[in-house]
């Protein structure tokens, strides 16, 4: 069994930022990541542009310099790789944390796909991007239905239905239309979402007005088959032909993972119980960082504010562990 100071579960920007803050306090944290560094960003659409400006994505006082104010996915991947190298963060990739158990002496045993560790504290920074919000409709598990969008080229001249009306859905619809797909967007809202990036909404609206994208508001999906999507609008059942379907219905944290550790999770909001000044959960020694603190409301916490959670955690642990 390997003995470590502190284990951070999750190698996204907020997990890396927490590692840097802890290193600044003299700790030697280990980041354990089930895939590659900043895996969620890696799975963003290939040509994704961030909502935030580059300086708001910076961690560890490492400048993120880009020509454009808002960086693209590949620039962010390069930046965070560089941060890991510059700051010499100990990151173990392609290793999945399976279980976190608190011992009677208040230490933790962390079991992973590659071994077992003992640590004084654990920081959970797992995000939410791995867990799509399912609609619970027949056909959602068919092979041509996806909850992630990568790029549009494979769907040239295909009938594609995008379900959702927020940023991920709008981004996908725009790329698909530009690549020559026949796009229909089904959104249960009554109007365009206020959360859509303001610099892309005019283009989206224009394409709808010019019948380049078919938009259906108040649309509640009822069924997906291998050929159509059946939905209801104000009591009327309608259908649209679909070769492929992108259900961009959002994501949520892995509540079961937290609950196994003894962390209390609100059944309605999905928000873990934690102290806002220290980010410590109801289980002493287990902290959270990043969007996981927002529960089901993923729009409350982003990289730009979640990156500061590590500093709160480091301050608390510096006092507590030095006293011990």
CSV table of C-alpha atoms in Angstrom, one decimal:
chain,number,residue,atom,x,y,z
A,1,UNK,CA,0.0,0.0,0.0
A,2,UNK,CA,1.3,3.4,-1.0
A,3,UNK,CA,1.2,6.2,1.6
A,4,UNK,CA,0.4,9.7,0.2
A,5,UNK,CA,-0.3,13.1,1.8
A,6,UNK,CA,-3.5,13.9,-0.1
A,7,UNK,CA,-5.2,12.2,-3.0
A,8,UNK,CA,-7.2,14.2,-5.5
A,9,UNK,CA,-9.7,12.3,-7.5
A,10,UNK,CA,-10.0,13.9,-10.9
A,11,UNK,CA,-7.5,15.5,-13.2
A,12,UNK,CA,-9.6,18.4,-14.6
A,13,UNK,CA,-8.7,22.1,-14.2
A,14,UNK,CA,-10.2,22.3,-10.7
A,15,UNK,CA,-8.4,19.1,-9.6
A,16,UNK,CA,-5.1,20.4,-11.0
A,17,UNK,CA,-5.7,23.8,-9.4
A,18,UNK,CA,-6.3,22.1,-6.0
A,19,UNK,CA,-3.1,20.2,-6.4
A,20,UNK,CA,-1.1,23.4,-7.0
A,21,UNK,CA,-2.7,25.1,-4.0
A,22,UNK,CA,-1.8,22.2,-1.8
A,23,UNK,CA,1.8,22.0,-3.2
A,24,UNK,CA,2.1,25.7,-2.3
A,25,UNK,CA,1.4,24.8,1.3
A,26,UNK,CA,4.1,22.1,1.3
A,27,UNK,CA,1.9,19.0,0.7
A,28,UNK,CA,2.7,16.4,-1.9
A,29,UNK,CA,-0.7,15.6,-3.4
A,30,UNK,CA,-1.3,12.8,-6.0
A,31,UNK,CA,-3.9,13.4,-8.7
A,32,UNK,CA,-5.6,10.2,-9.9
A,33,UNK,CA,-7.4,10.5,-13.2
A,34,UNK,CA,-9.4,7.7,-14.8
A,35,UNK,CA,-8.5,8.9,-18.4
A,36,UNK,CA,-6.2,11.6,-19.7
A,37,UNK,CA,-5.5,15.0,-18.2
A,38,UNK,CA,-8.5,17.4,-18.4
A,39,UNK,CA,-10.5,14.5,-19.9
A,40,UNK,CA,-13.8,16.5,-20.0
A,41,UNK,CA,-12.3,19.2,-22.2
A,42,UNK,CA,-10.8,16.5,-24.4
A,43,UNK,CA,-14.3,15.3,-25.1
A,44,UNK,CA,-15.6,18.7,-26.0
A,45,UNK,CA,-16.5,19.2,-29.7
A,46,UNK,CA,-13.4,19.5,-31.8
A,47,UNK,CA,-13.8,23.1,-32.6
A,48,UNK,CA,-15.4,24.2,-29.3
A,49,UNK,CA,-14.8,27.8,-28.2
A,50,UNK,CA,-15.0,28.5,-24.5
A,51,UNK,CA,-17.6,30.8,-23.0
A,52,UNK,CA,-14.9,32.2,-20.6
A,53,UNK,CA,-11.9,34.3,-21.6
A,54,UNK,CA,-8.4,32.8,-21.4
A,55,UNK,CA,-7.4,34.6,-18.2
A,56,UNK,CA,-10.5,33.2,-16.4
A,57,UNK,CA,-9.3,29.7,-17.2
A,58,UNK,CA,-5.8,30.2,-15.7
A,59,UNK,CA,-4.6,28.1,-12.8
A,60,UNK,CA,-1.5,28.2,-10.7
A,61,UNK,CA,-0.5,31.7,-11.8
A,62,UNK,CA,0.5,30.3,-15.2
A,63,UNK,CA,-0.5,32.8,-17.9
A,64,UNK,CA,-2.9,31.5,-20.6
A,65,UNK,CA,-2.0,33.6,-23.6
A,66,UNK,CA,-4.1,33.4,-26.8
A,67,UNK,CA,-4.6,35.7,-29.8
A,68,UNK,CA,-8.4,35.5,-29.4
A,69,UNK,CA,-10.1,36.6,-26.1
A,70,UNK,CA,-11.9,33.2,-25.9
A,71,UNK,CA,-9.7,30.2,-26.4
A,72,UNK,CA,-10.6,27.0,-28.3
A,73,UNK,CA,-10.5,23.4,-27.1
A,74,UNK,CA,-7.1,22.5,-28.5
A,75,UNK,CA,-5.5,25.7,-27.0
A,76,UNK,CA,-6.9,24.7,-23.5
A,77,UNK,CA,-5.6,21.2,-23.8
A,78,UNK,CA,-2.2,22.5,-24.6
A,79,UNK,CA,-2.3,25.0,-21.8
A,80,UNK,CA,-3.3,22.5,-19.1
A,81,UNK,CA,-0.6,20.0,-20.3
A,82,UNK,CA,1.9,22.8,-19.9
A,83,UNK,CA,0.7,23.6,-16.4
A,84,UNK,CA,1.2,20.0,-15.3
A,85,UNK,CA,4.7,20.1,-16.7
A,86,UNK,CA,5.7,23.5,-15.3
A,87,UNK,CA,4.2,22.9,-11.8
A,88,UNK,CA,5.5,19.3,-11.7
A,89,UNK,CA,2.1,18.0,-10.6
A,90,UNK,CA,2.1,14.3,-9.8
A,91,UNK,CA,-0.7,13.0,-12.0
A,92,UNK,CA,-1.5,9.3,-12.5
A,93,UNK,CA,-3.7,8.9,-15.6
A,94,UNK,CA,-5.7,6.0,-16.8
A,95,UNK,CA,-6.3,4.8,-13.2
A,96,UNK,CA,-9.9,4.8,-11.9
A,97,UNK,CA,-10.7,5.3,-8.2
A,98,UNK,CA,-13.1,2.6,-7.2
A,99,UNK,CA,-13.6,3.1,-3.5
A,100,UNK,CA,-12.7,5.6,-0.7
A,101,UNK,CA,-13.0,4.3,2.8
A,102,UNK,CA,-12.4,6.2,6.1
A,103,UNK,CA,-10.5,4.3,8.8
A,104,UNK,CA,-11.0,4.5,12.6
A,105,UNK,CA,-7.7,6.5,12.8
A,106,UNK,CA,-9.3,9.1,10.4
A,107,UNK,CA,-7.0,8.1,7.5
A,108,UNK,CA,-8.4,7.0,4.2
A,109,UNK,CA,-7.9,3.9,2.1
A,110,UNK,CA,-8.3,4.6,-1.6
A,111,UNK,CA,-8.7,1.6,-3.9
A,112,UNK,CA,-8.1,2.1,-7.6
A,113,UNK,CA,-8.0,0.0,-10.7
A,114,UNK,CA,-4.2,-0.3,-10.2
A,115,UNK,CA,-3.6,-0.4,-6.5
A,116,UNK,CA,-4.3,0.8,-3.0
A,117,UNK,CA,-3.3,4.0,-1.3
A,118,UNK,CA,-3.4,5.5,2.2
A,119,UNK,CA,-3.9,9.2,2.6
A,120,UNK,CA,-4.6,11.9,5.2
A,121,UNK,CA,-7.3,13.5,3.2
A,122,UNK,CA,-9.2,13.1,-0.1
A,123,UNK,CA,-10.3,15.8,-2.6
A,124,UNK,CA,-13.1,14.8,-5.0
A,125,UNK,CA,-12.9,16.8,-8.2
A,126,UNK,CA,-14.7,14.5,-10.6
A,127,UNK,CA,-17.0,16.9,-12.4
A,128,UNK,CA,-20.1,15.7,-14.1
A,129,UNK,CA,-19.4,15.3,-17.8
A,130,UNK,CA,-19.4,11.5,-17.6
A,131,UNK,CA,-23.0,11.2,-16.6
A,132,UNK,CA,-25.6,12.3,-19.2
A,133,UNK,CA,-29.1,13.2,-18.1
A,134,UNK,CA,-31.3,10.6,-19.8
A,135,UNK,CA,-34.8,11.4,-20.9
A,136,UNK,CA,-36.2,8.0,-20.1
A,137,UNK,CA,-37.9,7.5,-23.4
A,138,UNK,CA,-38.1,4.4,-25.5
A,139,UNK,CA,-35.3,4.1,-28.1
A,140,UNK,CA,-32.9,6.4,-26.2
A,141,UNK,CA,-30.4,3.5,-26.1
A,142,UNK,CA,-30.3,2.9,-29.8
A,143,UNK,CA,-27.0,2.9,-31.6
A,144,UNK,CA,-27.7,6.1,-33.6
A,145,UNK,CA,-28.5,8.1,-30.5
A,146,UNK,CA,-25.7,10.1,-28.8
A,147,UNK,CA,-25.3,12.2,-25.7
A,148,UNK,CA,-22.0,13.7,-26.8
A,149,UNK,CA,-21.2,15.7,-29.9
A,150,UNK,CA,-17.6,15.6,-31.4
A,151,UNK,CA,-17.8,16.9,-34.9
A,152,UNK,CA,-20.2,17.3,-37.8
A,153,UNK,CA,-18.4,15.9,-40.9
A,154,UNK,CA,-19.9,12.3,-40.6
A,155,UNK,CA,-23.4,13.6,-40.9
A,156,UNK,CA,-23.1,15.4,-44.2
A,157,UNK,CA,-26.5,15.1,-46.0
A,158,UNK,CA,-28.1,13.2,-43.2
A,159,UNK,CA,-31.3,13.9,-41.3
A,160,UNK,CA,-30.1,14.8,-37.8
A,161,UNK,CA,-32.3,15.6,-34.8
A,162,UNK,CA,-30.7,17.6,-31.9
A,163,UNK,CA,-32.6,17.5,-28.6
A,164,UNK,CA,-32.1,20.4,-26.3
A,165,UNK,CA,-31.9,24.2,-26.5
A,166,UNK,CA,-28.9,25.3,-24.5
A,167,UNK,CA,-25.3,25.8,-25.5
A,168,UNK,CA,-24.3,22.3,-26.3
A,169,UNK,CA,-27.4,21.8,-28.5
A,170,UNK,CA,-27.0,25.1,-30.3
A,171,UNK,CA,-23.3,24.5,-30.9
A,172,UNK,CA,-24.0,21.1,-32.3
A,173,UNK,CA,-26.9,22.4,-34.5
A,174,UNK,CA,-24.7,25.1,-36.0
A,175,UNK,CA,-21.8,22.8,-36.8
A,176,UNK,CA,-24.1,20.2,-38.3
A,177,UNK,CA,-25.9,22.7,-40.5
A,178,UNK,CA,-22.6,24.1,-41.7
A,179,UNK,CA,-21.4,20.6,-42.6
A,180,UNK,CA,-24.5,20.0,-44.8
A,181,UNK,CA,-26.7,18.1,-42.4
A,182,UNK,CA,-30.5,18.5,-42.5
A,183,UNK,CA,-31.0,19.7,-38.9
A,184,UNK,CA,-34.1,19.7,-36.7
A,185,UNK,CA,-33.9,21.0,-33.1
A,186,UNK,CA,-36.4,19.9,-30.5
A,187,UNK,CA,-36.5,22.0,-27.4
A,188,UNK,CA,-39.0,21.8,-24.6
A,189,UNK,CA,-38.6,25.5,-23.7
A,190,UNK,CA,-41.0,28.1,-25.0
A,191,UNK,CA,-38.3,30.4,-26.4
A,192,UNK,CA,-34.6,30.5,-26.9
A,193,UNK,CA,-32.6,29.8,-23.7
A,194,UNK,CA,-31.1,32.8,-22.0
A,195,UNK,CA,-28.0,30.8,-21.3
A,196,UNK,CA,-27.0,30.5,-25.0
A,197,UNK,CA,-23.8,32.3,-25.8
A,198,UNK,CA,-24.8,35.8,-27.0
A,199,UNK,CA,-22.3,35.8,-29.9
A,200,UNK,CA,-23.8,32.7,-31.5
A,201,UNK,CA,-27.5,33.3,-30.8
A,202,UNK,CA,-28.1,35.7,-33.7
A,203,UNK,CA,-26.6,33.2,-36.2
A,204,UNK,CA,-28.8,30.4,-34.8
A,205,UNK,CA,-31.9,32.6,-35.0
A,206,UNK,CA,-31.1,33.7,-38.5
A,207,UNK,CA,-30.7,30.1,-39.7
A,208,UNK,CA,-34.1,29.2,-38.2
A,209,UNK,CA,-35.8,32.2,-39.8
A,210,UNK,CA,-34.3,31.3,-43.1
A,211,UNK,CA,-35.4,27.7,-42.7
A,212,UNK,CA,-31.9,26.4,-42.7
A,213,UNK,CA,-32.6,24.8,-39.3
A,214,UNK,CA,-36.0,23.4,-38.3
A,215,UNK,CA,-36.7,24.5,-34.8
A,216,UNK,CA,-39.6,23.1,-32.6
A,217,UNK,CA,-40.3,24.8,-29.3
A,218,UNK,CA,-42.4,23.2,-26.5
A,219,UNK,CA,-41.4,19.8,-27.9
A,220,UNK,CA,-41.4,16.9,-25.5
A,221,UNK,CA,-39.8,13.8,-27.0
A,222,UNK,CA,-41.9,10.7,-26.5
A,223,UNK,CA,-40.1,8.0,-28.5
A,224,UNK,CA,-37.1,7.4,-30.8
A,225,UNK,CA,-37.1,4.6,-33.4
A,226,UNK,CA,-34.5,3.6,-35.9
A,227,UNK,CA,-36.2,6.0,-38.4
A,228,UNK,CA,-38.0,8.7,-36.6
A,229,UNK,CA,-38.3,10.8,-33.4
A,230,UNK,CA,-41.8,11.1,-32.1
A,231,UNK,CA,-42.6,14.2,-30.0
A,232,UNK,CA,-45.5,16.2,-28.6
A,233,UNK,CA,-46.2,19.9,-29.0
A,234,UNK,CA,-49.1,21.3,-27.0
A,235,UNK,CA,-51.0,18.0,-27.1
A,236,UNK,CA,-50.3,17.2,-30.7
A,237,UNK,CA,-48.1,14.3,-31.6
A,238,UNK,CA,-45.6,15.0,-34.4
A,239,UNK,CA,-42.8,13.0,-36.0
A,240,UNK,CA,-39.5,13.9,-37.8
A,241,UNK,CA,-37.2,11.6,-39.8
A,242,UNK,CA,-33.9,11.0,-38.1
A,243,UNK,CA,-30.8,9.1,-39.3
A,244,UNK,CA,-29.0,10.3,-36.2
A,245,UNK,CA,-30.0,11.8,-32.9
A,246,UNK,CA,-28.0,14.0,-30.5
A,247,UNK,CA,-29.7,14.2,-27.1
A,248,UNK,CA,-27.9,17.2,-25.6
A,249,UNK,CA,-29.8,17.2,-22.4
A,250,UNK,CA,-27.1,18.0,-20.0
A,251,UNK,CA,-25.1,16.0,-17.4
A,252,UNK,CA,-25.0,15.4,-13.6
A,253,UNK,CA,-22.4,14.3,-11.0
A,254,UNK,CA,-22.0,10.7,-10.0
A,255,UNK,CA,-24.1,10.8,-6.8
A,256,UNK,CA,-23.5,7.1,-6.0
A,257,UNK,CA,-19.7,7.6,-5.8
A,258,UNK,CA,-20.1,10.3,-3.2
A,259,UNK,CA,-22.7,8.4,-1.2
A,260,UNK,CA,-20.5,5.3,-0.9
A,261,UNK,CA,-18.0,7.5,1.0
A,262,UNK,CA,-20.7,8.6,3.4
A,263,UNK,CA,-21.1,12.0,1.9
A,264,UNK,CA,-24.7,13.3,2.2
A,265,UNK,CA,-26.3,14.3,-1.1
A,266,UNK,CA,-29.5,16.3,-1.3
A,267,UNK,CA,-32.1,14.1,-3.1
A,268,UNK,CA,-33.7,17.0,-4.9
A,269,UNK,CA,-30.7,19.3,-5.9
A,270,UNK,CA,-28.0,16.7,-6.1
A,271,UNK,CA,-25.8,19.0,-4.0
A,272,UNK,CA,-23.4,17.4,-1.6
A,273,UNK,CA,-23.4,18.6,2.0
A,274,UNK,CA,-20.2,20.8,2.5
A,275,UNK,CA,-18.9,23.8,4.3
A,276,UNK,CA,-18.6,26.7,1.8
A,277,UNK,CA,-15.5,28.2,3.5
A,278,UNK,CA,-13.5,25.0,3.5
A,279,UNK,CA,-15.2,22.8,0.9
A,280,UNK,CA,-15.2,20.0,3.4
A,281,UNK,CA,-18.1,17.6,3.3
A,282,UNK,CA,-20.0,16.1,6.2
A,283,UNK,CA,-17.3,13.4,6.2
A,284,UNK,CA,-14.3,14.9,7.9
A,285,UNK,CA,-11.2,14.8,5.6
A,286,UNK,CA,-13.2,14.5,2.4
A,287,UNK,CA,-13.3,17.7,0.4
A,288,UNK,CA,-14.9,18.6,-3.0
A,289,UNK,CA,-13.7,20.9,-5.7
A,290,UNK,CA,-15.2,22.2,-8.9
A,291,UNK,CA,-18.6,21.7,-10.5
A,292,UNK,CA,-19.5,18.7,-8.4
A,293,UNK,CA,-20.2,21.2,-5.6
A,294,UNK,CA,-23.2,22.6,-7.6
A,295,UNK,CA,-25.0,19.3,-7.7
A,296,UNK,CA,-27.5,19.2,-10.6
A,297,UNK,CA,-27.1,22.9,-11.3
A,298,UNK,CA,-24.0,22.7,-13.5
A,299,UNK,CA,-24.4,26.3,-14.6
A,300,UNK,CA,-23.6,27.6,-11.2
A,301,UNK,CA,-19.9,26.5,-11.1
A,302,UNK,CA,-17.4,26.6,-14.0
A,303,UNK,CA,-13.7,26.5,-14.3
A,304,UNK,CA,-13.5,30.2,-13.7
A,305,UNK,CA,-14.9,30.0,-10.1
A,306,UNK,CA,-14.3,26.3,-9.3
A,307,UNK,CA,-10.5,26.8,-9.7
A,308,UNK,CA,-10.5,28.7,-6.4
A,309,UNK,CA,-11.9,25.8,-4.4
A,310,UNK,CA,-8.4,24.4,-4.0
A,311,UNK,CA,-7.1,27.4,-2.2
A,312,UNK,CA,-9.9,27.1,0.5
A,313,UNK,CA,-9.0,23.4,0.9
A,314,UNK,CA,-5.3,24.0,1.1
A,315,UNK,CA,-5.8,26.7,3.8
A,316,UNK,CA,-7.9,24.4,5.9
A,317,UNK,CA,-5.6,21.4,5.6
A,318,UNK,CA,-2.5,23.5,6.3
A,319,UNK,CA,-3.9,24.5,9.7
A,320,UNK,CA,-5.3,21.1,10.5
A,321,UNK,CA,-2.5,18.8,9.5
A,322,UNK,CA,0.2,21.0,10.9
A,323,UNK,CA,-1.6,20.9,14.2
A,324,UNK,CA,-1.6,17.1,14.0
